Amino acid sequence: MSVKVAVVGLGIGKVHLEHYSEIKGVEIVGGVDINPDVRKSVEKDYGIKCYNSSEELLRNVIPDGVSICTPPDTHLYLTKICAEKGVHILCEKPMAPSIKDCEKMIEICKKNKVILLIGFKKRFAPAYRFLKEKFEKEFGVPKSAVVKFGLGRVGNGWFWDEKSGGGPVIENAVHMVDLMHFFFGDVESVYGVGGNLFMHQYAPQVDTALFVMRFKNGGVASIGSGYLSEWGFAKEEVMISTEKVVCEVKGPFDSPKYLEYIKRESPSSIHKKTFPDADGFKDEIKHFVDCIKRKQIPAVDSEAGLYALKVCLAIKKSVRSGKVVYL
């Protein structure tokens, strides 16, 4: 029996469609976008019916699962109308613009007994997944991390809107905030510097934030985020150290395919690995389908989405106040 899926929002949603189309036993039953040219293009490329609205989609077909890939201020409403139809949900990050919206999404999905998986694809990226397993079984507990995660320019108004995307910290750095939470555990405090340094047309939105996270286990991480680069030059670099090893993951932005690590007991020997499908999308979407089939709790649940938003809001508060913010 096939798993029927749909995708709402055909920007980044096209990547979801691509990966759904590669999974055996998945039937794509619809797409949604307000742009008629986008709908026409997707219908031609994937041979599916596309709709102008999610309401129109749900009047014509009830999928088993849906990817919500629209601006964050729409996530609560779309979660509500899908969950009430019994549709399981993969929601792109950030989960929502506000803590209140996140809490309502969690409540709605629990009430309707549907899955709510938040799209933190970094947890599924092969290099980071490899390290997570090694930290738990061999490398020991991470004690420090230094992260370079500067994106190129983004012109979408919703991305910068405080009531929707929330700017680069909430819309993008949230990936690294969640990844550090994944590796280190709960956050004790954050301290950030930065502000509106480049994208003055979106002032007073924070476009650049360099921040430190201190974790309850004593570990620390420093992250450079925001509009620090241009797309032709943007890179992703993560160095993590434990008492036993030093690890470094590198690659183009959102494609961390190269891993090197040195064991402190033999520092002259460098271990190297290269990972395909580096962005994590493929395994994230496969995991969502598997959760629907097996009726299992997702690896990245809704509480992780809420927690990451709380940390990101604390980072922006610290940047604007110049003070350490405790979680």
mmCIF file of C-alpha atoms in Angstrom, residues 37-322:
data_model
loop_
_atom_site.group_PDB
_atom_site.id
_atom_site.type_symbol
_atom_site.label_atom_id
_atom_site.label_comp_id
_atom_site.label_asym_id
_atom_site.label_seq_id
_atom_site.Cartn_x
_atom_site.Cartn_y
_atom_site.Cartn_z
ATOM 1 C CA ASP A 37 3.525 29.618 -13.280
ATOM 2 C CA VAL A 38 5.097 27.533 -10.520
ATOM 3 C CA ARG A 39 2.048 25.239 -10.432
ATOM 4 C CA LYS A 40 2.191 24.771 -14.196
ATOM 5 C CA SER A 41 5.912 23.974 -14.131
ATOM 6 C CA VAL A 42 5.561 21.424 -11.309
ATOM 7 C CA GLU A 43 2.579 19.756 -12.968
ATOM 8 C CA LYS A 44 4.669 19.328 -16.113
ATOM 9 C CA ASP A 45 7.791 18.074 -14.309
ATOM 10 C CA TYR A 46 6.103 15.663 -11.882
ATOM 11 C CA GLY A 47 2.828 14.787 -13.596
ATOM 12 C CA ILE A 48 0.780 15.775 -10.552
ATOM 13 C CA LYS A 49 -2.199 18.039 -9.907
ATOM 14 C CA CYS A 50 -1.357 21.362 -8.281
ATOM 15 C CA TYR A 51 -3.747 23.614 -6.398
ATOM 16 C CA ASN A 52 -3.976 27.292 -5.529
ATOM 17 C CA SER A 53 -4.618 26.639 -1.839
ATOM 18 C CA SER A 54 -4.364 23.933 0.800
ATOM 19 C CA GLU A 55 -8.118 24.102 1.266
ATOM 20 C CA GLU A 56 -8.573 23.230 -2.418
ATOM 21 C CA LEU A 57 -6.100 20.363 -2.063
ATOM 22 C CA LEU A 58 -7.935 18.914 0.947
ATOM 23 C CA ARG A 59 -11.308 19.179 -0.810
ATOM 24 C CA ASN A 60 -9.990 16.973 -3.595
ATOM 25 C CA VAL A 61 -7.643 14.535 -1.828
ATOM 26 C CA ILE A 62 -6.594 13.652 1.723
ATOM 27 C CA PRO A 63 -2.919 12.649 1.717
ATOM 28 C CA ASP A 64 -1.317 10.541 4.429
ATOM 29 C CA GLY A 65 1.400 13.149 4.875
ATOM 30 C CA VAL A 66 2.189 16.689 3.824
ATOM 31 C CA SER A 67 5.334 18.817 3.683
ATOM 32 C CA ILE A 68 4.623 22.395 4.764
ATOM 33 C CA CYS A 69 7.200 24.566 2.993
ATOM 34 C CA THR A 70 5.614 28.003 3.242
ATOM 35 C CA PRO A 71 6.634 31.129 5.213
ATOM 36 C CA PRO A 72 6.616 30.497 8.983
ATOM 37 C CA ASP A 73 3.637 32.740 9.762
ATOM 38 C CA THR A 74 1.413 30.278 7.846
ATOM 39 C CA HIS A 75 2.609 27.152 9.672
ATOM 40 C CA LEU A 76 0.066 27.206 12.519
ATOM 41 C CA TYR A 77 -2.935 27.582 10.221
ATOM 42 C CA LEU A 78 -1.743 24.957 7.742
ATOM 43 C CA THR A 79 -0.883 22.559 10.572
ATOM 44 C CA LYS A 80 -4.392 23.014 11.961
ATOM 45 C CA ILE A 81 -6.320 22.311 8.753
ATOM 46 C CA CYS A 82 -4.103 19.338 7.854
ATOM 47 C CA ALA A 83 -4.061 17.795 11.337
ATOM 48 C CA GLU A 84 -7.843 18.050 11.606
ATOM 49 C CA LYS A 85 -8.028 15.881 8.477
ATOM 50 C CA GLY A 86 -5.667 13.328 10.046
ATOM 51 C CA VAL A 87 -2.746 14.288 7.797
ATOM 52 C CA HIS A 88 0.765 13.781 9.213
ATOM 53 C CA ILE A 89 3.041 16.807 8.912
ATOM 54 C CA LEU A 90 6.670 17.528 8.020
ATOM 55 C CA CYS A 91 7.013 21.247 8.743
ATOM 56 C CA GLU A 92 9.989 23.231 7.504
ATOM 57 C CA LYS A 93 11.952 25.206 10.052
ATOM 58 C CA PRO A 94 11.565 27.498 11.851
ATOM 59 C CA MET A 95 8.544 25.809 13.371
ATOM 60 C CA ALA A 96 6.705 29.143 13.742
ATOM 61 C CA PRO A 97 7.472 32.818 14.481
ATOM 62 C CA SER A 98 6.347 32.679 18.116
ATOM 63 C CA ILE A 99 6.435 30.360 21.108
ATOM 64 C CA LYS A 100 2.652 30.616 21.330
ATOM 65 C CA ASP A 101 2.219 29.391 17.743
ATOM 66 C CA CYS A 102 4.605 26.475 18.361
ATOM 67 C CA GLU A 103 2.709 25.444 21.471
ATOM 68 C CA LYS A 104 -0.591 25.558 19.600
ATOM 69 C CA MET A 105 0.853 23.400 16.798
ATOM 70 C CA ILE A 106 2.013 20.811 19.326
ATOM 71 C CA GLU A 107 -1.394 20.802 21.029
ATOM 72 C CA ILE A 108 -3.298 20.461 17.738
ATOM 73 C CA CYS A 109 -1.177 17.552 16.521
ATOM 74 C CA LYS A 110 -1.430 15.717 19.835
ATOM 75 C CA LYS A 111 -5.187 16.183 19.879
ATOM 76 C CA ASN A 112 -5.543 14.798 16.353
ATOM 77 C CA LYS A 113 -2.904 12.087 16.874
ATOM 78 C CA VAL A 114 -0.767 13.060 13.899
ATOM 79 C CA ILE A 115 3.014 13.219 13.500
ATOM 80 C CA LEU A 116 4.651 16.639 13.530
ATOM 81 C CA LEU A 117 8.252 16.375 12.340
ATOM 82 C CA ILE A 118 10.264 19.611 12.169
ATOM 83 C CA GLY A 119 12.629 19.955 9.210
ATOM 84 C CA PHE A 120 15.986 20.108 10.960
ATOM 85 C CA LYS A 121 17.801 18.371 8.130
ATOM 86 C CA LYS A 122 21.232 18.829 9.773
ATOM 87 C CA ARG A 123 20.383 15.986 12.148
ATOM 88 C CA PHE A 124 20.028 13.754 9.088
ATOM 89 C CA ALA A 125 23.148 14.979 7.257
ATOM 90 C CA PRO A 126 25.453 11.926 7.025
ATOM 91 C CA ALA A 127 28.549 13.670 8.406
ATOM 92 C CA TYR A 128 26.737 14.942 11.504
ATOM 93 C CA ARG A 129 24.886 11.680 12.013
ATOM 94 C CA PHE A 130 28.241 9.847 11.878
ATOM 95 C CA LEU A 131 29.652 12.169 14.544
ATOM 96 C CA LYS A 132 26.597 11.852 16.792
ATOM 97 C CA GLU A 133 27.024 8.073 16.876
ATOM 98 C CA LYS A 134 30.772 8.374 17.447
ATOM 99 C CA PHE A 135 30.315 10.867 20.295
ATOM 100 C CA GLU A 136 27.997 8.436 22.046
ATOM 101 C CA LYS A 137 30.054 5.281 21.497
ATOM 102 C CA GLU A 138 33.715 6.240 21.069
ATOM 103 C CA PHE A 139 34.692 9.907 20.871
ATOM 104 C CA GLY A 140 33.207 11.088 24.155
ATOM 105 C CA VAL A 141 31.154 14.134 25.096
ATOM 106 C CA PRO A 142 31.647 17.304 22.989
ATOM 107 C CA LYS A 143 33.242 20.087 25.015
ATOM 108 C CA SER A 144 33.602 22.874 22.444
ATOM 109 C CA ALA A 145 32.514 23.832 18.948
ATOM 110 C CA VAL A 146 33.420 26.627 16.533
ATOM 111 C CA VAL A 147 30.961 27.120 13.679
ATOM 112 C CA LYS A 148 31.031 29.179 10.490
ATOM 113 C CA PHE A 149 27.531 29.346 9.009
ATOM 114 C CA GLY A 150 27.235 32.568 7.013
ATOM 115 C CA LEU A 151 24.667 32.612 4.246
ATOM 116 C CA GLY A 152 24.368 34.744 1.117
ATOM 117 C CA ARG A 153 21.810 37.456 0.502
ATOM 118 C CA VAL A 154 18.092 36.684 0.700
ATOM 119 C CA GLY A 155 15.575 39.083 -0.800
ATOM 120 C CA ASN A 156 12.282 37.540 0.282
ATOM 121 C CA GLY A 157 10.360 40.005 2.432
ATOM 122 C CA TRP A 158 8.861 37.297 4.656
ATOM 123 C CA PHE A 159 12.386 36.076 5.524
ATOM 124 C CA TRP A 160 13.121 39.425 7.200
ATOM 125 C CA ASP A 161 9.678 40.036 8.690
ATOM 126 C CA GLU A 162 9.751 39.809 12.500
ATOM 127 C CA LYS A 163 6.303 38.210 12.426
ATOM 128 C CA SER A 164 7.243 35.528 9.880
ATOM 129 C CA GLY A 165 10.806 34.416 9.050
ATOM 130 C CA GLY A 166 12.329 36.514 11.815
ATOM 131 C CA GLY A 167 15.544 37.192 9.912
ATOM 132 C CA PRO A 168 18.661 35.007 9.546
ATOM 133 C CA VAL A 169 18.963 34.005 13.210
ATOM 134 C CA ILE A 170 15.507 32.437 13.388
ATOM 135 C CA GLU A 171 15.088 31.414 9.755
ATOM 136 C CA ASN A 172 18.571 30.027 9.174
ATOM 137 C CA ALA A 173 20.906 29.911 12.187
ATOM 138 C CA VAL A 174 18.164 27.838 13.830
ATOM 139 C CA HIS A 175 19.724 24.883 11.956
ATOM 140 C CA MET A 176 22.995 25.228 13.870
ATOM 141 C CA VAL A 177 21.251 26.026 17.144
ATOM 142 C CA ASP A 178 19.363 22.737 16.839
ATOM 143 C CA LEU A 179 22.487 20.838 15.767
ATOM 144 C CA MET A 180 24.408 22.066 18.805
ATOM 145 C CA HIS A 181 21.457 21.104 21.027
ATOM 146 C CA PHE A 182 21.562 17.681 19.341
ATOM 147 C CA PHE A 183 25.265 17.285 20.157
ATOM 148 C CA PHE A 184 25.600 19.051 23.534
ATOM 149 C CA GLY A 185 22.165 18.876 25.146
ATOM 150 C CA ASP A 186 20.230 21.689 26.809
ATOM 151 C CA VAL A 187 21.427 25.288 26.730
ATOM 152 C CA GLU A 188 22.193 27.240 29.899
ATOM 153 C CA SER A 189 22.793 30.699 28.412
ATOM 154 C CA VAL A 190 23.575 32.624 25.234
ATOM 155 C CA TYR A 191 25.494 35.810 24.504
ATOM 156 C CA GLY A 192 25.469 37.481 21.104
ATOM 157 C CA VAL A 193 26.838 40.530 19.306
ATOM 158 C CA GLY A 194 25.867 41.903 15.918
ATOM 159 C CA GLY A 195 22.896 43.823 14.595
ATOM 160 C CA ASN A 196 21.715 45.293 11.317
ATOM 161 C CA LEU A 197 25.113 45.637 9.632
ATOM 162 C CA PHE A 198 24.426 45.038 5.935
ATOM 163 C CA MET A 199 20.749 44.798 4.955
ATOM 164 C CA HIS A 200 19.791 48.307 6.037
ATOM 165 C CA GLN A 201 16.520 48.178 4.106
ATOM 166 C CA TYR A 202 15.329 45.602 6.653
ATOM 167 C CA ALA A 203 16.427 47.538 9.770
ATOM 168 C CA PRO A 204 16.087 47.005 12.672
ATOM 169 C CA GLN A 205 16.127 43.282 11.862
ATOM 170 C CA VAL A 206 19.296 41.515 13.033
ATOM 171 C CA ASP A 207 21.121 40.422 9.876
ATOM 172 C CA THR A 208 24.367 39.335 11.564
ATOM 173 C CA ALA A 209 24.889 37.552 14.864
ATOM 174 C CA LEU A 210 28.061 36.118 16.354
ATOM 175 C CA PHE A 211 27.036 34.254 19.478
ATOM 176 C CA VAL A 212 28.223 31.890 22.181
ATOM 177 C CA MET A 213 26.090 29.086 23.603
ATOM 178 C CA ARG A 214 26.924 27.657 27.034
ATOM 179 C CA PHE A 215 25.407 24.273 27.744
ATOM 180 C CA LYS A 216 24.263 22.723 30.990
ATOM 181 C CA ASN A 217 26.921 20.006 30.595
ATOM 182 C CA GLY A 218 29.646 22.672 30.706
ATOM 183 C CA GLY A 219 30.333 22.712 26.972
ATOM 184 C CA VAL A 220 30.536 25.859 24.840
ATOM 185 C CA ALA A 221 29.934 26.671 21.174
ATOM 186 C CA SER A 222 30.619 29.840 19.185
ATOM 187 C CA ILE A 223 28.664 30.427 15.977
ATOM 188 C CA GLY A 224 29.062 33.004 13.225
ATOM 189 C CA SER A 225 25.721 33.398 11.456
ATOM 190 C CA GLY A 226 23.657 35.675 9.279
ATOM 191 C CA TYR A 227 24.390 37.507 6.045
ATOM 192 C CA LEU A 228 28.156 37.078 6.269
ATOM 193 C CA SER A 229 28.865 35.905 2.730
ATOM 194 C CA GLU A 230 27.560 35.602 -0.839
ATOM 195 C CA TRP A 231 26.156 32.414 -2.333
ATOM 196 C CA GLY A 232 29.076 31.853 -4.675
ATOM 197 C CA PHE A 233 31.409 31.856 -1.677
ATOM 198 C CA ALA A 234 29.266 30.698 1.259
ATOM 199 C CA LYS A 235 30.663 27.780 3.253
ATOM 200 C CA GLU A 236 29.707 25.600 6.191
ATOM 201 C CA GLU A 237 32.432 24.703 8.686
ATOM 202 C CA VAL A 238 31.962 23.010 12.056
ATOM 203 C CA MET A 239 34.853 22.104 14.378
ATOM 204 C CA ILE A 240 33.958 20.063 17.468
ATOM 205 C CA SER A 241 36.357 18.907 20.154
ATOM 206 C CA THR A 242 36.123 16.300 22.885
ATOM 207 C CA GLU A 243 38.763 15.091 25.326
ATOM 208 C CA LYS A 244 39.546 12.290 22.865
ATOM 209 C CA VAL A 245 39.212 13.785 19.380
ATOM 210 C CA VAL A 246 39.107 16.935 17.276
ATOM 211 C CA CYS A 247 36.614 16.781 14.386
ATOM 212 C CA GLU A 248 36.006 19.130 11.484
ATOM 213 C CA VAL A 249 33.144 19.072 8.984
ATOM 214 C CA LYS A 250 33.398 21.268 5.887
ATOM 215 C CA GLY A 251 31.683 21.905 2.594
ATOM 216 C CA PRO A 252 29.746 24.460 0.598
ATOM 217 C CA PHE A 253 26.904 26.072 2.527
ATOM 218 C CA ASP A 254 24.270 23.415 3.321
ATOM 219 C CA SER A 255 26.439 20.674 1.802
ATOM 220 C CA PRO A 256 28.812 19.535 4.598
ATOM 221 C CA LYS A 257 30.291 16.577 2.798
ATOM 222 C CA TYR A 258 33.897 16.466 4.081
ATOM 223 C CA LEU A 259 34.853 15.153 7.515
ATOM 224 C CA GLU A 260 38.277 14.972 9.132
ATOM 225 C CA TYR A 261 39.143 13.943 12.657
ATOM 226 C CA ILE A 262 42.239 13.363 14.760
ATOM 227 C CA LYS A 263 42.428 11.244 17.877
ATOM 228 C CA ARG A 264 44.366 13.096 20.541
ATOM 229 C CA GLU A 265 46.297 9.939 21.411
ATOM 230 C CA SER A 266 47.687 9.797 17.849
ATOM 231 C CA PRO A 267 47.670 13.378 16.508
ATOM 232 C CA SER A 268 49.823 12.601 13.477
ATOM 233 C CA SER A 269 47.094 10.437 11.913
ATOM 234 C CA ILE A 270 44.257 12.268 10.155
ATOM 235 C CA HIS A 271 41.114 10.280 9.360
ATOM 236 C CA LYS A 272 39.104 11.502 6.361
ATOM 237 C CA LYS A 273 35.619 10.682 5.076
ATOM 238 C CA THR A 274 33.420 12.058 2.295
ATOM 239 C CA PHE A 275 29.628 11.765 2.365
ATOM 240 C CA PRO A 276 27.171 11.914 -0.556
ATOM 241 C CA ASP A 277 23.699 13.502 -0.222
ATOM 242 C CA ALA A 278 25.347 15.812 2.272
ATOM 243 C CA ASP A 279 22.447 18.169 3.053
ATOM 244 C CA GLY A 280 20.316 15.598 4.883
ATOM 245 C CA PHE A 281 17.112 16.226 2.910
ATOM 246 C CA LYS A 282 16.958 12.731 1.445
ATOM 247 C CA ASP A 283 17.161 10.910 4.769
ATOM 248 C CA GLU A 284 14.883 13.407 6.520
ATOM 249 C CA ILE A 285 12.100 12.822 4.007
ATOM 250 C CA LYS A 286 12.618 9.070 3.997
ATOM 251 C CA HIS A 287 12.376 9.144 7.810
ATOM 252 C CA PHE A 288 9.061 11.025 7.582
ATOM 253 C CA VAL A 289 7.657 8.394 5.223
ATOM 254 C CA ASP A 290 8.907 5.602 7.487
ATOM 255 C CA CYS A 291 7.251 7.264 10.501
ATOM 256 C CA ILE A 292 3.932 7.342 8.650
ATOM 257 C CA LYS A 293 4.242 3.690 7.594
ATOM 258 C CA ARG A 294 5.277 2.420 11.022
ATOM 259 C CA LYS A 295 3.284 4.900 13.124
ATOM 260 C CA GLN A 296 6.417 5.820 15.041
ATOM 261 C CA ILE A 297 7.513 8.978 16.857
ATOM 262 C CA PRO A 298 9.826 11.086 14.648
ATOM 263 C CA ALA A 299 13.487 11.547 15.529
ATOM 264 C CA VAL A 300 13.017 15.337 15.474
ATOM 265 C CA ASP A 301 9.781 15.961 17.316
ATOM 266 C CA SER A 302 7.828 19.170 17.737
ATOM 267 C CA GLU A 303 9.393 19.901 21.131
ATOM 268 C CA ALA A 304 12.780 20.261 19.393
ATOM 269 C CA GLY A 305 11.255 22.897 17.114
ATOM 270 C CA LEU A 306 9.885 24.823 20.082
ATOM 271 C CA TYR A 307 13.184 24.585 21.979
ATOM 272 C CA ALA A 308 15.253 25.844 19.041
ATOM 273 C CA LEU A 309 12.954 28.834 18.608
ATOM 274 C CA LYS A 310 13.296 29.718 22.303
ATOM 275 C CA VAL A 311 17.100 29.691 21.969
ATOM 276 C CA CYS A 312 17.041 31.788 18.783
ATOM 277 C CA LEU A 313 14.764 34.377 20.386
ATOM 278 C CA ALA A 314 17.173 34.506 23.339
ATOM 279 C CA ILE A 315 20.103 35.084 20.949
ATOM 280 C CA LYS A 316 18.337 38.029 19.288
ATOM 281 C CA LYS A 317 17.440 39.429 22.706
ATOM 282 C CA SER A 318 21.102 39.219 23.719
ATOM 283 C CA VAL A 319 22.299 40.924 20.516
ATOM 284 C CA ARG A 320 19.866 43.783 21.068
ATOM 285 C CA SER A 321 20.437 44.159 24.813
ATOM 286 C CA GLY A 322 24.165 43.430 24.988
#
